[in-house]
XYZ file of C-alpha atoms in Angstrom:
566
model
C -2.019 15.333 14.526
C -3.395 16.197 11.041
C -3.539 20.062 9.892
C -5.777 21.356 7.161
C -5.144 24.563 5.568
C -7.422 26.264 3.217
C -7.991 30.363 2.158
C -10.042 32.775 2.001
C -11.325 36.965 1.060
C -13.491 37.569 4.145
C -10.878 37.652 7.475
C -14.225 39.066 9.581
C -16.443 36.060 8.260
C -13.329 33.387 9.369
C -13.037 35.458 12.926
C -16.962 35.340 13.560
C -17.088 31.713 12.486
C -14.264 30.423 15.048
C -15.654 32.765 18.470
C -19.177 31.149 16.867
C -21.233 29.221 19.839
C -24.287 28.993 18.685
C -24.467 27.725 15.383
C -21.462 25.395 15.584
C -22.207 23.080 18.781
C -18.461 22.058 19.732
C -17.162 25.292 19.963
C -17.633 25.440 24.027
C -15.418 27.977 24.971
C -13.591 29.953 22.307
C -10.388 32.009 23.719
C -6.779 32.529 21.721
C -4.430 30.534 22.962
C -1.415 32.766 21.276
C -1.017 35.375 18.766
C 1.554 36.850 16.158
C 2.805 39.093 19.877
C 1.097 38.051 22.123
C -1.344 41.169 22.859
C -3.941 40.626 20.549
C -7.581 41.762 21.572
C -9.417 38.434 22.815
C -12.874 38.280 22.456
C -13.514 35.498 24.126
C -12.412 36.802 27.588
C -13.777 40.447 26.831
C -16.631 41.997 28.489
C -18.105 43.533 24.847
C -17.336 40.502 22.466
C -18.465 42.585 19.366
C -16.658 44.987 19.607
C -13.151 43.378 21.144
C -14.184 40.970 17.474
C -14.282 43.955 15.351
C -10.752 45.215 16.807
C -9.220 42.169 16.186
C -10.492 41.639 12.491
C -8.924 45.236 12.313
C -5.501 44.361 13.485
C -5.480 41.809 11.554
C -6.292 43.221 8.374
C -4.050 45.824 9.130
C -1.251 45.021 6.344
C -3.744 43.975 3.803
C -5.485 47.362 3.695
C -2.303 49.005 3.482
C -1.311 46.751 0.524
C -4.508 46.943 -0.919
C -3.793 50.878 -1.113
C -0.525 50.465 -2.895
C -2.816 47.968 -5.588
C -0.641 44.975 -4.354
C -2.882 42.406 -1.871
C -3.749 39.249 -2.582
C -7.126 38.168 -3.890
C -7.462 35.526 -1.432
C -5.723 37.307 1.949
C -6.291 34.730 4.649
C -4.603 31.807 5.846
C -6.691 29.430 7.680
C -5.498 26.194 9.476
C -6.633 23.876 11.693
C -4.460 21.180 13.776
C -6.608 18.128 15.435
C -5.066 16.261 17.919
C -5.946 12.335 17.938
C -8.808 11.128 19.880
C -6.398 8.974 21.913
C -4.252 11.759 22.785
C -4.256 13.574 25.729
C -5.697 16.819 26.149
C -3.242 19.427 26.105
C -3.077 22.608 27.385
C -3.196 25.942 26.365
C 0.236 26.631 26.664
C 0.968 23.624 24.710
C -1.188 24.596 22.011
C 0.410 27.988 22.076
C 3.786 26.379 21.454
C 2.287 23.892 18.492
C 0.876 26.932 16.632
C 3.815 29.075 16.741
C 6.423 26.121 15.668
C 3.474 25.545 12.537
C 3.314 29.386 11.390
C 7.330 29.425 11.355
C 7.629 26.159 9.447
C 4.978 26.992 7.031
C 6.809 30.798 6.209
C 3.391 32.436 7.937
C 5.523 34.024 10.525
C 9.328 32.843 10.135
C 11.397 32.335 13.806
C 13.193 35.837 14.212
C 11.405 37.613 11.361
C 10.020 40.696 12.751
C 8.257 41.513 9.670
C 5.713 38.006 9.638
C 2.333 37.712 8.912
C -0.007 38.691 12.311
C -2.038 35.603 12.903
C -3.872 34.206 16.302
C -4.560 30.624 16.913
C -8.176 29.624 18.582
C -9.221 26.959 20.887
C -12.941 26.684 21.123
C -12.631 22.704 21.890
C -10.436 20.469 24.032
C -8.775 18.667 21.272
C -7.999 20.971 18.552
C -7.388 24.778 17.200
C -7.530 26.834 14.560
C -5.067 29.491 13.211
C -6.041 32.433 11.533
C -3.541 34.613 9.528
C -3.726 37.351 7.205
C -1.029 36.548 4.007
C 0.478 40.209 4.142
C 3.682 40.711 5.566
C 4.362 44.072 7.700
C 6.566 45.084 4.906
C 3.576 44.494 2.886
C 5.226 41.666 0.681
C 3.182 38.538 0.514
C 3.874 35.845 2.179
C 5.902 33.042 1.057
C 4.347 29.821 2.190
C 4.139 27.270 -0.380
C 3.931 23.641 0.191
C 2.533 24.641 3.321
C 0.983 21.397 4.218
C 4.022 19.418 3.552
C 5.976 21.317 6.172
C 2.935 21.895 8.441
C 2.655 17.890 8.235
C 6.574 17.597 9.013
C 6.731 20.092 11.837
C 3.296 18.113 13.029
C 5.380 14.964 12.927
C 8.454 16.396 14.798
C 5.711 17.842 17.884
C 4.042 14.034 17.924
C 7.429 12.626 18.857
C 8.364 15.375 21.178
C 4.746 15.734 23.393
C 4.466 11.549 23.038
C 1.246 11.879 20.888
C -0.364 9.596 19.010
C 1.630 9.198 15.265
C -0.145 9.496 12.217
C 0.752 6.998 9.294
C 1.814 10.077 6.694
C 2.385 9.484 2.956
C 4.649 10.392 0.271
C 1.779 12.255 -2.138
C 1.809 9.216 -4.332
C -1.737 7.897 -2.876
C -4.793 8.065 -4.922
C -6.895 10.550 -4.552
C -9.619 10.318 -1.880
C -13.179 10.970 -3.312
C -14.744 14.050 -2.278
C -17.660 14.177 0.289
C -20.007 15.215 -2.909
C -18.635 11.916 -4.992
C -19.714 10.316 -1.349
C -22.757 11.300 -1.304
C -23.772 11.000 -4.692
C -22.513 7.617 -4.658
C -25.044 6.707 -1.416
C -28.217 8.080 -3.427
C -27.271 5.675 -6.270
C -27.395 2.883 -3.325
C -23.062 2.123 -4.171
C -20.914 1.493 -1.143
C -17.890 3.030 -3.338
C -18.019 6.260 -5.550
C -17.798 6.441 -9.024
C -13.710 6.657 -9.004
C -13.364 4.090 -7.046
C -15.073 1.800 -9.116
C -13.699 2.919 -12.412
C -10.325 2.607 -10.541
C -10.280 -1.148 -9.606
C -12.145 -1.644 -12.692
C -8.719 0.078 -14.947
C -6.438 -2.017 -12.332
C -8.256 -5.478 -13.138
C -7.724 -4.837 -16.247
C -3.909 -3.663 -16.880
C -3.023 -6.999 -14.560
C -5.395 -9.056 -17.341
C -3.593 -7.282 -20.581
C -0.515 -7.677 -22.167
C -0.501 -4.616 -24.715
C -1.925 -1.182 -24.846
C -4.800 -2.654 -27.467
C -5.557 -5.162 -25.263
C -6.258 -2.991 -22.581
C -8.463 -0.908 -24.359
C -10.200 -3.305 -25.739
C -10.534 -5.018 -22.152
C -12.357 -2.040 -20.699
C -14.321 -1.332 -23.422
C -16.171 -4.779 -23.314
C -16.946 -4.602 -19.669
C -20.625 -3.576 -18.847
C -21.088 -0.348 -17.402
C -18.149 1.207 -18.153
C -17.509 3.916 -20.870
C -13.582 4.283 -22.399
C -12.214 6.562 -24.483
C -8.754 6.911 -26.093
C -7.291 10.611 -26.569
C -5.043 11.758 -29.266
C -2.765 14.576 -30.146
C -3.774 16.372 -33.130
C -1.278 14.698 -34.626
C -2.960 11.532 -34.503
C -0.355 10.227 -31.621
C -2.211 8.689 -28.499
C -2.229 11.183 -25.654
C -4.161 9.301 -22.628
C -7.666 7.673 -22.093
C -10.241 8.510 -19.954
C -13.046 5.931 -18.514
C -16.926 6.799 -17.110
C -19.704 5.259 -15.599
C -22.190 4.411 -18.256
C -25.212 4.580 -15.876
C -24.583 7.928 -14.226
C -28.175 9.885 -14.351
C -26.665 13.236 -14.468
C -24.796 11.887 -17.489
C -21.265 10.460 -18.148
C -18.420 11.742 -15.862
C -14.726 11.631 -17.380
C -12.327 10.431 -15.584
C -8.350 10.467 -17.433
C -6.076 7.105 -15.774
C -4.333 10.228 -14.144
C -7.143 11.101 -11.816
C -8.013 7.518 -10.723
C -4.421 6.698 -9.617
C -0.803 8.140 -10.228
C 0.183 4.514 -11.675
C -2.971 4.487 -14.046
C -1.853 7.333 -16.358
C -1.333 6.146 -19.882
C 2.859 6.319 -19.811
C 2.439 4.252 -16.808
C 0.884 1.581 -18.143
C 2.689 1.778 -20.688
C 5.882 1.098 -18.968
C 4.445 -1.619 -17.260
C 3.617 -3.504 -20.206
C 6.530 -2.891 -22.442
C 8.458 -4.567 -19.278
C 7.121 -7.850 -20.117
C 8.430 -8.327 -23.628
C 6.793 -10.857 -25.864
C 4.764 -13.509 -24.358
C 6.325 -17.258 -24.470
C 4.348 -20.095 -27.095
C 3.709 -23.109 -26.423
C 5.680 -25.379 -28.647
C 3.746 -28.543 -29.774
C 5.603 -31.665 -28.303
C 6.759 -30.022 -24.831
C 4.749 -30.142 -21.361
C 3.362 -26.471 -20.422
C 4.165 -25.369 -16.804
C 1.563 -24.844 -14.888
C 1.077 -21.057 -14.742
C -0.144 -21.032 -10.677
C 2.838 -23.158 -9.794
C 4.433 -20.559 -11.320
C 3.062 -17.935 -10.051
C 3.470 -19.261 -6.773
C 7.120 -19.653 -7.127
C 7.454 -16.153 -8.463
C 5.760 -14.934 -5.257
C 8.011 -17.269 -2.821
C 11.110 -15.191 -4.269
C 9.914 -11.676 -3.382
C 10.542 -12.122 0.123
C 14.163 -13.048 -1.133
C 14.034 -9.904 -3.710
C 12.875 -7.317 -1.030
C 16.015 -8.282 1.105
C 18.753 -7.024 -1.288
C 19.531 -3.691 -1.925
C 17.917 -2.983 -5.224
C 14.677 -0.774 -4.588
C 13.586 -0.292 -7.729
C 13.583 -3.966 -8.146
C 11.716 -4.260 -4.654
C 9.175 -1.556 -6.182
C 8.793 -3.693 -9.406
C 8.100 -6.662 -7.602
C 5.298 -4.992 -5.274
C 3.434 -3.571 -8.051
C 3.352 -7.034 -10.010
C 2.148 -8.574 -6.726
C -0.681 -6.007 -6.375
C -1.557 -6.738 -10.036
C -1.726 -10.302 -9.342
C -4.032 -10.052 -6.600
C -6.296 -7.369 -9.205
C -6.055 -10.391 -11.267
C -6.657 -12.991 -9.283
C -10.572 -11.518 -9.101
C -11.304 -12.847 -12.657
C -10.170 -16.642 -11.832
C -11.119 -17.346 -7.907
C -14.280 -19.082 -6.576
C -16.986 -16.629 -5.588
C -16.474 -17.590 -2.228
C -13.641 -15.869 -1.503
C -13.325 -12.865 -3.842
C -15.067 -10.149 -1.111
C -11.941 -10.974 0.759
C -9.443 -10.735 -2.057
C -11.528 -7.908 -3.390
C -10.969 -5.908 0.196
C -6.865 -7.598 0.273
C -6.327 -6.227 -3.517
C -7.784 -2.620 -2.550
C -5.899 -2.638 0.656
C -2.958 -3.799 -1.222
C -3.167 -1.041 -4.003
C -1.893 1.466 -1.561
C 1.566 -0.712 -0.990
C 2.118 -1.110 -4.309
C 2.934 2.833 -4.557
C 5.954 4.847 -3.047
C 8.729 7.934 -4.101
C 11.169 5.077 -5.254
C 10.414 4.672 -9.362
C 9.900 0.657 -10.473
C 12.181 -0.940 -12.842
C 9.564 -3.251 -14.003
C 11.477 -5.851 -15.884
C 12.553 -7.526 -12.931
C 9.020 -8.211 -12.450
C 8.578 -10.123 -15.397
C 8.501 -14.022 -14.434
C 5.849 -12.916 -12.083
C 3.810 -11.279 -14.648
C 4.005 -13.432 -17.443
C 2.406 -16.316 -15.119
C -0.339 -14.222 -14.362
C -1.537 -13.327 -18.231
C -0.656 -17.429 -18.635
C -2.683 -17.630 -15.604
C -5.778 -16.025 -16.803
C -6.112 -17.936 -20.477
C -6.451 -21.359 -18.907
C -9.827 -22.131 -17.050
C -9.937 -20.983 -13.656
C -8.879 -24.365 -11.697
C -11.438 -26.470 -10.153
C -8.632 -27.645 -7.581
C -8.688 -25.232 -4.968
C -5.296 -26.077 -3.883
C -3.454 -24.733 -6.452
C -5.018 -21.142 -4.708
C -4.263 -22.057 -1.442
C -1.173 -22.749 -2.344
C -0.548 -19.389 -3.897
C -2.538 -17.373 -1.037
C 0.032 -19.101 1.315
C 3.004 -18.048 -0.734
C 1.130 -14.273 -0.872
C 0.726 -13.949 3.057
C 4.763 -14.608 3.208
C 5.114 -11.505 0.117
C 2.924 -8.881 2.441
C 4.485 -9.358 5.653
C 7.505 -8.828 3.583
C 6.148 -6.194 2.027
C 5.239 -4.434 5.406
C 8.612 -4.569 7.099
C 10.356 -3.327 3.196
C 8.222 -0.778 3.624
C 8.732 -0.229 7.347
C 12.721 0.301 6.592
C 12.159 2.705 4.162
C 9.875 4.629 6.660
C 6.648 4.603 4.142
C 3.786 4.332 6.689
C 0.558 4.277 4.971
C 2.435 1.605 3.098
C 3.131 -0.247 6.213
C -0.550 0.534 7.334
C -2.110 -1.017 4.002
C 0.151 -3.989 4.050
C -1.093 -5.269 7.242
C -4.868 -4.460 6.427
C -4.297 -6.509 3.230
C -2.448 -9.272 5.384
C -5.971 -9.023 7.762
C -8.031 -10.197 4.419
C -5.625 -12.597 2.667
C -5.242 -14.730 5.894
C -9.266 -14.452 5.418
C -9.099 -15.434 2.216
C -6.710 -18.519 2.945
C -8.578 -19.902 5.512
C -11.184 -20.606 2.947
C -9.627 -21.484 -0.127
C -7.503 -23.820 2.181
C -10.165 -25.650 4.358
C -11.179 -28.311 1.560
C -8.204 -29.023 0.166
C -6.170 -29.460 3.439
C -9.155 -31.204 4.724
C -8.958 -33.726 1.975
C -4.959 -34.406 2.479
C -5.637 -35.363 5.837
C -8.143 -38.109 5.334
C -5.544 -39.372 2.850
C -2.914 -40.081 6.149
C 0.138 -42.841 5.945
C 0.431 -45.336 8.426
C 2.227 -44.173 11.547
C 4.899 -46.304 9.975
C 5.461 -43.893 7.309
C 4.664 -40.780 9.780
C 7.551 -41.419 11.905
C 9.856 -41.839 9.147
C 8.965 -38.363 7.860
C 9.579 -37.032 10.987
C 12.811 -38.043 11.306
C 13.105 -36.656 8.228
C 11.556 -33.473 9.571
C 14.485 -32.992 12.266
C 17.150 -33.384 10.101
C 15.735 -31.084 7.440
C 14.797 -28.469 9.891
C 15.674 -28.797 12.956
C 14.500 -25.685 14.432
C 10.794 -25.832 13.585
C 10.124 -30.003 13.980
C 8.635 -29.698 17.120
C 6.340 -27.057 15.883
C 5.456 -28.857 12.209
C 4.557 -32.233 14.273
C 1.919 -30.210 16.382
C 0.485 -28.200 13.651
C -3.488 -29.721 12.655
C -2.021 -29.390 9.294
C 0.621 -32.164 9.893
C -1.777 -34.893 8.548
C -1.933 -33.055 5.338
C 1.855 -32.687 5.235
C 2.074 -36.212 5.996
C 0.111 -37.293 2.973
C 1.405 -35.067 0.360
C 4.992 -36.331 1.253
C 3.279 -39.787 0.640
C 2.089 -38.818 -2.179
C 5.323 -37.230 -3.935
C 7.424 -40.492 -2.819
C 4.819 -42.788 -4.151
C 5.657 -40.611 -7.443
C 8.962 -41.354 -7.617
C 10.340 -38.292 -5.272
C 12.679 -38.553 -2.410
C 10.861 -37.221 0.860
C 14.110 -35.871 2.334
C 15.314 -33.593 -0.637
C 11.755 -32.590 -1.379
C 11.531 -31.395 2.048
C 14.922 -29.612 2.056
C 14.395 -28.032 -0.919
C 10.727 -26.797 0.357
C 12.955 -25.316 3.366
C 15.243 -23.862 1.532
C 13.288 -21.655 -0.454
C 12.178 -19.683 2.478
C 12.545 -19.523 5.658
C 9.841 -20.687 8.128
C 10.106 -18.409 10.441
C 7.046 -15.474 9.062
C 4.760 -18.765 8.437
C 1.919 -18.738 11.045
C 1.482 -22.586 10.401
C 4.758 -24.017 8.928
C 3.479 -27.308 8.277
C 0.720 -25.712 5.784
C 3.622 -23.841 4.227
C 5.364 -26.890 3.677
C 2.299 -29.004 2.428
C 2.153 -26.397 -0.062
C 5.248 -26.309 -1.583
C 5.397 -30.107 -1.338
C 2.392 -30.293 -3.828
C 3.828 -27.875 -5.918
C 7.685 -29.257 -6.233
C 6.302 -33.056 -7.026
C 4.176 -31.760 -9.436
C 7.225 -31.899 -11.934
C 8.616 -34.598 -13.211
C 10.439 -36.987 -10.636
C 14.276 -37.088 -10.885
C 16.262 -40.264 -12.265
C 18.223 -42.406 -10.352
C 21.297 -40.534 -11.792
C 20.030 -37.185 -10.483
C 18.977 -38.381 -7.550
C 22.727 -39.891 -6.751
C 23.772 -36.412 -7.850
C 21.649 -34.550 -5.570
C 22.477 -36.491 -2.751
C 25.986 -36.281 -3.304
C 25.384 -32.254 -3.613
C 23.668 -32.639 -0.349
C 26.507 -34.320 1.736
C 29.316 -32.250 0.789
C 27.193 -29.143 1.535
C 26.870 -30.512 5.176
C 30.641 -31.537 5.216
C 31.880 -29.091 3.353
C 33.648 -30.981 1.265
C 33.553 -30.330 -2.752
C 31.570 -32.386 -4.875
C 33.697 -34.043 -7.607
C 33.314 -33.114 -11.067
C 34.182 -34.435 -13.980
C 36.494 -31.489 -14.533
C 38.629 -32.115 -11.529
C 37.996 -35.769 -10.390
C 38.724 -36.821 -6.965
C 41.649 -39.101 -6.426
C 41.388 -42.562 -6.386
C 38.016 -42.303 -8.016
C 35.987 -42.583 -11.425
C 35.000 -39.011 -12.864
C 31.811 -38.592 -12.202
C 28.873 -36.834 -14.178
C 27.794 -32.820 -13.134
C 24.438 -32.793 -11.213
C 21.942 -31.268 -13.650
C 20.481 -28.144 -12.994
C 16.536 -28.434 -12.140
C-alpha cells in the first residue's frame, strides 16, 4: 500500500472533489467508509446530496471556525490522504478499509487512539482499490494538530496492515534515494525528444565523473569539458568553496541550476569530498618495475567484496558498495559500444544500492578505487576478456550485494540490486561470447582434459560434475593449458581460483573459473623453490600437520626455507 498526503485551505473544494462522478471517471460509487465517530452525514447514500455535502463540510470545519475566531487556525487547515492498495491485492471491504483508515489517522497524530479531543476526519471510497481521508488539522480543543513526519509513520503503520491483511509488500526506503523528477521535469523532458529529464542526466553525468577523478580540481575540471553540460563552483564570501551546481547547456527556456545536493544525497560537495580524500595519493610507476594490470586488479578487488560484506563491519560493507557503483559509472568511459546500454541501465540500477542509513568509511574502499582511476589512464583494452573477466567477478559483488542488503532489511536496495544483476548478466553474455568462444577452439587433447579433471575433483569436489558439463569447460580446459604451458602448476592454480570464492552464487562455475585462471597466470610463474613451498603448504593443510620452518625445524630433517608470500 502506498499513502500520499498533501494540504490544503478549501475543506468544501476537497469534499466536492472526492463525492465527484462526473468529472473524475473512477470515482463509481463514492460513500464513507468511517468517520472521526462514526455518524457523520454521508452524501453518498443521502437522498439530497447537496445539501447532506454542505452539512458535512460544516462539521468538519467545525473547530477551524472556532479557532479561526480566537485568531489561531492554520493557514493551510486540511489534511488530505490517500492509501492505494496494489493492483495484485485483493479487494477489500469496507469494513476493512474502515479499520486501515482509523489505524493511519492514530499513527499519523490526526486522531490519536483514546484521544477524545482528535481531529474529525472521514475516509472515502469512490473505487474498489483505494480511499481517501479527509481531515480538518484543528483539534476539538482547538490546538493544532501534531502530525509531523506523517508519511513516515503513515508508511510504517501501512507496512504493519500489509503483513497483517496478507497484501502485497511494497519495497520502502530509508529517505536516502534520489529524488524522483517531477511530472513537469517529465514532460518537459518528452518535448525535448529525451527519454530521461534534465536531473537525471546531469546526475549520471556528476557520477561518471567523481568515479573518473581523483581530486576536487579534477572533478571540476572533468565536468566542465564535457559537451552540454554547464558547472559552476560556489564560494563563501570568504572565498572558501561552498558547493557546485551543474545545468544543461541546451535548455531553451534557459539554464536550470541544479547544486550536487539536489541530484543525489551522495553528490553534495562534502560528499565527494570524503570520497576522494579516502583514496590518498595515487601510486607511480617506478621506472625498472612491471605495472599491474589495473583490470586484474580491479577484478580482484571486486572478488573480495563478497568476502567484505560477510563480516560485521557495515560501514566497510557501505564503502565497498559505493566504490563498486562508481566502478560500474566508470566503466562507461572504457567498454566497447556494444555493451554500454546494458552497463548504462546496470550502473543506474546499481546507483540506488550504493545508498543506505549506515554512513561509509571509505578508506576501506581504496584498493578498489585506485584500480579504477589506473584503470581509466591506460587505453581501453582491445581484449575483451579482461571485461568479461571483471563483469563475472561483478555479478558475484551484486548478488552479494542483494542478500547484505536483504539482512539489513533495505528493500529498494534489494529491489535495485537484482534489476542491476538483470543487466550485468546482459552485459556478460556479450562481452564474454568472443573471448570464451576463442578459448574453446584453442582445446587440449583429451589427454590433457582428463588430467585436469582429475584435477578438478580433488580441487573441488563438490562442483566437478557440474564444471565438466558446463559449454564453458572447453574454455577452462585451454586456459589451464595455457597457464601450465607458462610455467604454472594446474592444480594450485585451480585451488587457489577456488579458494578465493566460493562457487556456489556462480551460474556457470566453469566460466568463473576460466576467469580467474586467466587472471592468476597472468603474473609471473613461481620457481621451482616456491612451487616445493606451496606444495608443501598444501599437504599439511590437508593433513593438518605444520609446515616446517626454518624457525622450528622438524626433527630428523634439514631447515627448510619460509614459503614466500605471493
Amino acid at each position: 500500500m502506498i499513502a500520499k498526503i498533501s494540504g490544503g485551505k478549501d475543506t468544501a473544494g476537497l469534499i466536492r472533489y472526492l463525492f465527484d462522478t462526473k468529472k473524475a471517471k473512477d470515482h463509481t460509487d463514492p460513500h464513507l467508509v468511517a468517520s472521526w465517530d462514526g455518524f457523520a452525514p454521508d452524501p453518498g447514500r443521502a437522498d439530497n446530496f447537496d445539501a447532506t455535502r454542505k452539512l458535512l463540510v460544516a462539521d468538519l470545519d467545525l473547530h477551524v471556525k472556532q479557532a479561526r475566531r480566537l485568531g489561531h487556525a492554520p493557514e493551510k487547515h486540511t489534511w488530505h490522504c490517500s492509501i492505494r492498495a496494489a493492483e495484485t491485492d485483493r479487494h477489500l471491504s469496507d469494513e476493512e478499509w474502515a479499520d486501515i483508515a482509523r489505524r493511519v489517522v492514530a499513527a499519523t497524530g490526526i486522531a490519536p487512539d483514546g484521544d477524545p479531543d482528535g481531529c474529525r476526519w472521514v475516509a472515502v471510497r469512490h473505487a474498489p482499490d483505494h480511499i481517501h481521508i479527509a481531515a480538518t488539522r484543528v483539534r476539538a480543543d482547538l490546538r493544532t494538530a501534531r502530525h509531523w513526519n506523517d508519511y513516515l509513520t503513515a508508511d510504517r503503520e501501512l507496512a504493519a496492515i500489509e503483513k497483517e491483511y496478507g497484501l502485497f509488500q511494497v519495497a520502502r526506503g530509508d529517505r536516502t534515494a534520489a529524488k524522483r523528477p517531477t511530472r513537469a521535469e517529465q514532460e518537459k523532458a518528452r518535448r525535448a525528444g529525451h527519454d530521461k529529464t534534465a536531473r537525471e542526466r546531469l546526475r549520471t553525468t556528476v557520477r561518471t565523473a567523481v568515479a573518473a577523478a581523483s581530486t576536487i580540481e579534477e572533478f571540476v575540471d572533468l565536468l566542465g569539458h564535457i559537451d552540454g553540460v554547464l558547472v559552476e563552483v560556489v564560494h563563501f564570501p570568504s572565498g572558501d568553496v561552498r558547493g557546485y551546481k551543474v545545468a544543461v547547456a541546451d535548455d531553451v527556456q534557459g539554464p536550470i541550476w541544479y547544486s550536487g545536493s539536489k541530484l543525489a544525497p551522495d553528490l553534495s560537495l562534502p560528499k565527494i569530498q570524503e570520497r576522494l580524500a579516502s583514496m590518498g595519493p595515487q601510486p607511480t610507476s617506478q621506472s625498472g618495475t612491471r605495472r599491474p594490470n589495473p583490470w586484474h586488479q580491479a577484478t580482484a578487488a571486486a572478488e573480495c567484496i563478497p568476502h567484505h560484506l560477510d563480516q560485521v563491519d557495515d560501514q566497510a560493507s557501505q564503502a565497498h558498495l559505493a566504490a563498486f557503483g562508481e566502478t560500474l559509472d566508470a566503466l562507461l568511459l572504457v567498454t566497447p559500444q556494444a555493451v554500454r546500454p546494458q552497463l548504462r541501465e546496470a550502473a543506474t540500477s546499481f546507483e540506488r544500492a550504493t545508498r543506505s542509513r549506515i554512513h561509509a568509511e571509505h578508506h576501506h574502499a581504496r584498493a578498489l578505487r585506485g584500480a579504477v582511476r589506473a584503470m581509466l589512464r591506460e587505453p581501453a583494452p582491445k581484449d575483451g576478456a579482461v571485461l568479461a573477466m571483471f563483469l563475472d567477478a561483478a555479478i558475484l559483488v551484486v548478488i552479494a550485494a542483494a542478500r547484505w542488503h536483504q539482512l539489513h532489511h533495505h528493500d529498494q536496495q534489494v529491489a535495485a540490486a537484482h534489476q542491476t544483476l538483470l543487466h550485468l548478466k546482459a552485459a556478460y553474455g556479450q562481452a564474454a561470447a568472443a573471448p570464451l568462444a576463442a578459448l574453446a577452439q584453442r582445446r587440449p587433447p583429451q589427454k590433457t582434459v582428463d588430467q585436469h579433471i582429475r584435477h578438478l575433483h580433488q580441487t573441488v569436489p563438490v562442483h566437478a560434475e557440474q564444471v565438466v558439463e558446463d559449454p564453458a569447460f572447453g574454455a577452462l580446459t585451454a586456459a589451464l593449458d595455457k597457464a601450465e604451458a607458462a610455467g604454472h602448476d594446474p592444480q594450485q592454480l585451480l585451488q587457489q581460483a577456488a579458494d578465493q570464492r566460493a562457487l556456489d552464487d556462480a551460474d556457470s562455475p566453469a566460466r568463473v573459473l576460466t576467469w580467474r585462471i586467466q587472471r592468476l597466470s597472468a603474473r609471473p610463474a613461481p620457481s621451482a623453490r616456491a612451487r616445493a613451498a606451496q606444495a608443501r603448504s598444501a599437504t599439511a593443510q590437508h593433513t593438518g600437520a605444520s609446515v616446517p620452518t626454518a624457525a622450528a625445524p622438524a626433527p630428523q630433517q634439514p631447515a627448510q626455507a619460509r614459503p614466500r608470500s605471493r
